[in-house]
Short mmCIF file of C-alpha atoms in Angstrom, two decimals:
data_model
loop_
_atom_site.label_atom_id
_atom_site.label_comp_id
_atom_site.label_asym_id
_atom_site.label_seq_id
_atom_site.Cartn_x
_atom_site.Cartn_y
_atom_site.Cartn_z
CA UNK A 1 14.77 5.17 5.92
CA UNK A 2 11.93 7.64 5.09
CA UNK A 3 9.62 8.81 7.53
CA UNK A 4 6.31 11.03 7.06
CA UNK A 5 7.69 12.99 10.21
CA UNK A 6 9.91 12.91 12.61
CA UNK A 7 7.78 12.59 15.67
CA UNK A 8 5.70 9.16 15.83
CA UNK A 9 5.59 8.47 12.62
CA UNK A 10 2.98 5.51 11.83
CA UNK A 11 4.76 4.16 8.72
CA UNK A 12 8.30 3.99 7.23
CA UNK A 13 9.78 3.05 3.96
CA UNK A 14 13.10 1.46 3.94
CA UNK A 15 15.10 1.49 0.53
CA UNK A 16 18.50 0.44 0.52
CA UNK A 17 20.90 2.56 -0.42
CA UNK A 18 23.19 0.94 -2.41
CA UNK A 19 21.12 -0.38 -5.43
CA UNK A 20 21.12 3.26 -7.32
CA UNK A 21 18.07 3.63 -7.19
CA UNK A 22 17.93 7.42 -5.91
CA UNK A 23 14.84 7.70 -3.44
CA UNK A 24 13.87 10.53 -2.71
CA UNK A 25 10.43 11.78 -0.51
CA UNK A 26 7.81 13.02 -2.69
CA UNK A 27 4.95 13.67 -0.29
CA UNK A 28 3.56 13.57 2.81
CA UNK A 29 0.34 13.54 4.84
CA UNK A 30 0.05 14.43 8.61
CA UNK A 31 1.93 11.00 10.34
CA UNK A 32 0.55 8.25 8.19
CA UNK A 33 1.16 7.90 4.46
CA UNK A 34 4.06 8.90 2.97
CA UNK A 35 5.29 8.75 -1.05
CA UNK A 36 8.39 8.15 -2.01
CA UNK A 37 10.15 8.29 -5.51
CA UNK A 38 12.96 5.90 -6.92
CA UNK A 39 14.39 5.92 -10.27
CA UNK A 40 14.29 2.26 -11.90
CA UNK A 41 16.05 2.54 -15.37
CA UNK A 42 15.30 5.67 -16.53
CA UNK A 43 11.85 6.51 -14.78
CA UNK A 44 10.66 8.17 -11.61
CA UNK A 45 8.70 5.38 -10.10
CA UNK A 46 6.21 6.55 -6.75
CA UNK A 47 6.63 4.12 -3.61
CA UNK A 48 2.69 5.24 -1.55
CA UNK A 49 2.69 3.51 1.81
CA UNK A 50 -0.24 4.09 4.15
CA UNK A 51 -1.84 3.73 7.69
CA UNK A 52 -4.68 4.82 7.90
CA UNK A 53 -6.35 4.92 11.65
CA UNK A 54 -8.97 7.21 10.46
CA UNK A 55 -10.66 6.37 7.01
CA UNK A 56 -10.57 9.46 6.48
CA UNK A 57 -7.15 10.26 5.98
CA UNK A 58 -6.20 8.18 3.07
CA UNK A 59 -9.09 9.82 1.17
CA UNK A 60 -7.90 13.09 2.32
CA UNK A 61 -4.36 12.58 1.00
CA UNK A 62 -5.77 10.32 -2.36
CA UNK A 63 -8.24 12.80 -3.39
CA UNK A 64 -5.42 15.80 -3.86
CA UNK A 65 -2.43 13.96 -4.76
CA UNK A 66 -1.97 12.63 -8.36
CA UNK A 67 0.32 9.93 -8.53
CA UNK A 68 3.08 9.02 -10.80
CA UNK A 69 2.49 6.89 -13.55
CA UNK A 70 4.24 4.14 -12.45
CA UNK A 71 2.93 3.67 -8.85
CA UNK A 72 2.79 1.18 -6.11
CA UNK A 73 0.06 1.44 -3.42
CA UNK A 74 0.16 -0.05 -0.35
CA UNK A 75 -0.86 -0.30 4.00
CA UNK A 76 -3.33 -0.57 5.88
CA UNK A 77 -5.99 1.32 4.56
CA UNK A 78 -8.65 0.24 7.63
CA UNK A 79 -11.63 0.02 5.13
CA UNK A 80 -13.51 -2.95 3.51
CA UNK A 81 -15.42 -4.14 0.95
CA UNK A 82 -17.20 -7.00 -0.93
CA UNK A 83 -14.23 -7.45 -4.06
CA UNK A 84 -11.23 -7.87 -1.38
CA UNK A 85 -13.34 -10.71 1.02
CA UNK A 86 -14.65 -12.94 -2.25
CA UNK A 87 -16.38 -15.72 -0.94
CA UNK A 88 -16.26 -14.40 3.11
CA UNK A 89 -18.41 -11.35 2.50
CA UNK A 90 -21.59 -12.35 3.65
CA UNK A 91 -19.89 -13.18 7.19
CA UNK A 92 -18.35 -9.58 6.88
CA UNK A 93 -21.30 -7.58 6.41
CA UNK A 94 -20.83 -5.85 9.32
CA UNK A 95 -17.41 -4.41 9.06
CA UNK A 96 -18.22 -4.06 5.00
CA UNK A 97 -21.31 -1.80 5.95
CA UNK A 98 -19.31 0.58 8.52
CA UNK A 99 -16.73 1.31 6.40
CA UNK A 100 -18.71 1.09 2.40
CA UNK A 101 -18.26 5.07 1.81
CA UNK A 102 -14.76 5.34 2.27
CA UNK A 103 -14.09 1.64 0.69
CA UNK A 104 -16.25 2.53 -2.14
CA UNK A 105 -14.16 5.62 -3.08
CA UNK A 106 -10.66 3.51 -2.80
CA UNK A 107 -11.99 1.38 -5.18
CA UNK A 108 -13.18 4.23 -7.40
CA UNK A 109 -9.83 6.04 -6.99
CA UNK A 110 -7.86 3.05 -7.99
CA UNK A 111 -10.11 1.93 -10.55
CA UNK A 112 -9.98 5.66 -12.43
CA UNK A 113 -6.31 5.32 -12.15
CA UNK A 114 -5.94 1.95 -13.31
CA UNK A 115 -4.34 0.76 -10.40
CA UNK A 116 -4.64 -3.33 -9.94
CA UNK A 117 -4.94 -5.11 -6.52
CA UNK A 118 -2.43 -6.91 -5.53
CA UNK A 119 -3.91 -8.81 -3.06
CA UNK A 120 -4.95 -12.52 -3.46
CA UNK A 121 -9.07 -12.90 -2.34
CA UNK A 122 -9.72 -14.07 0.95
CA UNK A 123 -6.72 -13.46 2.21
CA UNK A 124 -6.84 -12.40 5.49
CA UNK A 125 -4.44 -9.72 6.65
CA UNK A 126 -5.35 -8.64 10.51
CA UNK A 127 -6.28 -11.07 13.12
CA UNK A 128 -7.71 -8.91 15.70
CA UNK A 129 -6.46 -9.63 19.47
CA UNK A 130 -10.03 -8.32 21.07
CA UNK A 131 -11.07 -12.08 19.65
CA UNK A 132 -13.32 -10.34 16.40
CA UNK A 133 -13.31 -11.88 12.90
CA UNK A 134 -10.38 -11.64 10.81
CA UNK A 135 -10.48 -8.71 8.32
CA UNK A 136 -8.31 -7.44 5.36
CA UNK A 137 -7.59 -3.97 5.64
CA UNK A 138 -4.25 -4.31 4.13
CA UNK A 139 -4.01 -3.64 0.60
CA UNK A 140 -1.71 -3.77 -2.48
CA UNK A 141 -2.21 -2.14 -5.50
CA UNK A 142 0.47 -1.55 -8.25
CA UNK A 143 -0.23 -0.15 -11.85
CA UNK A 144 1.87 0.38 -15.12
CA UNK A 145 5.00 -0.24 -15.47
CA UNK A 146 5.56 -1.35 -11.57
CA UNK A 147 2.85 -4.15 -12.16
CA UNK A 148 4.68 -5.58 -14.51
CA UNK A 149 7.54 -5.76 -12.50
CA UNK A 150 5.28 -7.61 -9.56
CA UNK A 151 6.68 -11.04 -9.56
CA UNK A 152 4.93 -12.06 -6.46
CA UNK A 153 2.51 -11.27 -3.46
CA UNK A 154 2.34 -13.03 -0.39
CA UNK A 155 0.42 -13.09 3.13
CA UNK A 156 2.47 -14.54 6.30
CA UNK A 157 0.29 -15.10 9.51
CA UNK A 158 2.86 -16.41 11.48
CA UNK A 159 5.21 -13.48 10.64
CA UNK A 160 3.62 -10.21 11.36
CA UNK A 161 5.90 -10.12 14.83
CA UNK A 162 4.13 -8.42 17.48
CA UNK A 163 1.10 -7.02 15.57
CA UNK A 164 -2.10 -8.07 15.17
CA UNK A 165 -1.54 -7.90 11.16
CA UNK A 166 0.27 -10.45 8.95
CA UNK A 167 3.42 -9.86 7.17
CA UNK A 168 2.91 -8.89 3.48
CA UNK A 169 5.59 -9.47 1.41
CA UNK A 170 5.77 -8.09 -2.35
CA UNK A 171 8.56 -9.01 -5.04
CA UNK A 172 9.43 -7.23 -7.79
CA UNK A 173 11.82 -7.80 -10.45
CA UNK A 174 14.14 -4.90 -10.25
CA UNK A 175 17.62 -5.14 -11.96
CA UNK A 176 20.51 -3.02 -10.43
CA UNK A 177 21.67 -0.21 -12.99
CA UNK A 178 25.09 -1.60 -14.97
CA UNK A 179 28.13 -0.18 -14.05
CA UNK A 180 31.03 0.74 -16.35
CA UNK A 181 34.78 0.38 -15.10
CA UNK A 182 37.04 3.06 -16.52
#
């Protein structure tokens, strides 16, 4: 389990141990995003995960940290904007307006990079408990190699446990390394 710190840490990335895949923590950022590096086949692959409370901080992190090429993206990035809401946008204006600046540079960042989201449209992610409009501030992004390895993205309402997001599930095809008996 890899932590960004060790004190109330606001996101965690489990990889199990036993399918060689060597992970390893690559960076951090204050107590919400943390990268972590595996090794599928022969390349370093980066693992980003994100919660970001303050839109600020995944711009902070994402304007200084270049990623691998093969790199997966992914949290709750508390930002939105018009490409991830489709056909819901114009009853999202509001939420869309207060956070355009620091949606507009994720999609600029990832865009630049090459990154591709994940995400299906109109999928709503967070079902507020204070009774507001469903939003989607969770986000997926893969790019390279790792996209090709994406065999599946899904949204679960009914299995986010006690939070107020949904459980997002992503598959990829990964094959455990061969082993050779002497």
């Amino acid at each position: 389990m890899f932590l960004p710190t060790q004190i109330n840490a606001k996101c965690v990335t489990y990889i199990r141990k036993n399918l060689g895949l060597h992970p390893k923590t690559r960076a951090t950022y204050e107590d919400c995003i943390l990268s972590t590096t595996v090794t599928i086949g022969t390349t370093a692959s980066e693992f980003i995960n994100v919660y970001a409370a303050n839109k600020k901080e995944a711009k902070n992190f994402l304007e200084k940290h270049k990623p691998l090429t093969d790199c997966f993206l992914a949290g709750d990035f508390n930002t939105h904007h018009p490409n991830w809401y489709g056909s819901l946008a114009p009853s999202r204006t509001g939420v869309i307006r207060a956070s355009a600046r620091s949606a507009d540079f994720l999609v600029e960042w990832t865009t630049a990079r090459q990154f591709t989201l994940l995400n299906i449209a109109e999928t709503l992610t967070h079902y507020p408990r204070n009774g507001n409009q469903p939003t989607i501030p969770d986000l997926t992004f893969a790019r390279n190699h790792l996209f090709t390895l994406i065999q599946g993205w899904a949204c679960d309402e009914g299995e986010g446990g006690d939070s107020d997001h949904t459980l997002i599930t992503t598959t990829l095809n990964i094959k455990p390394p061969s082993f050779t008996l002497r």
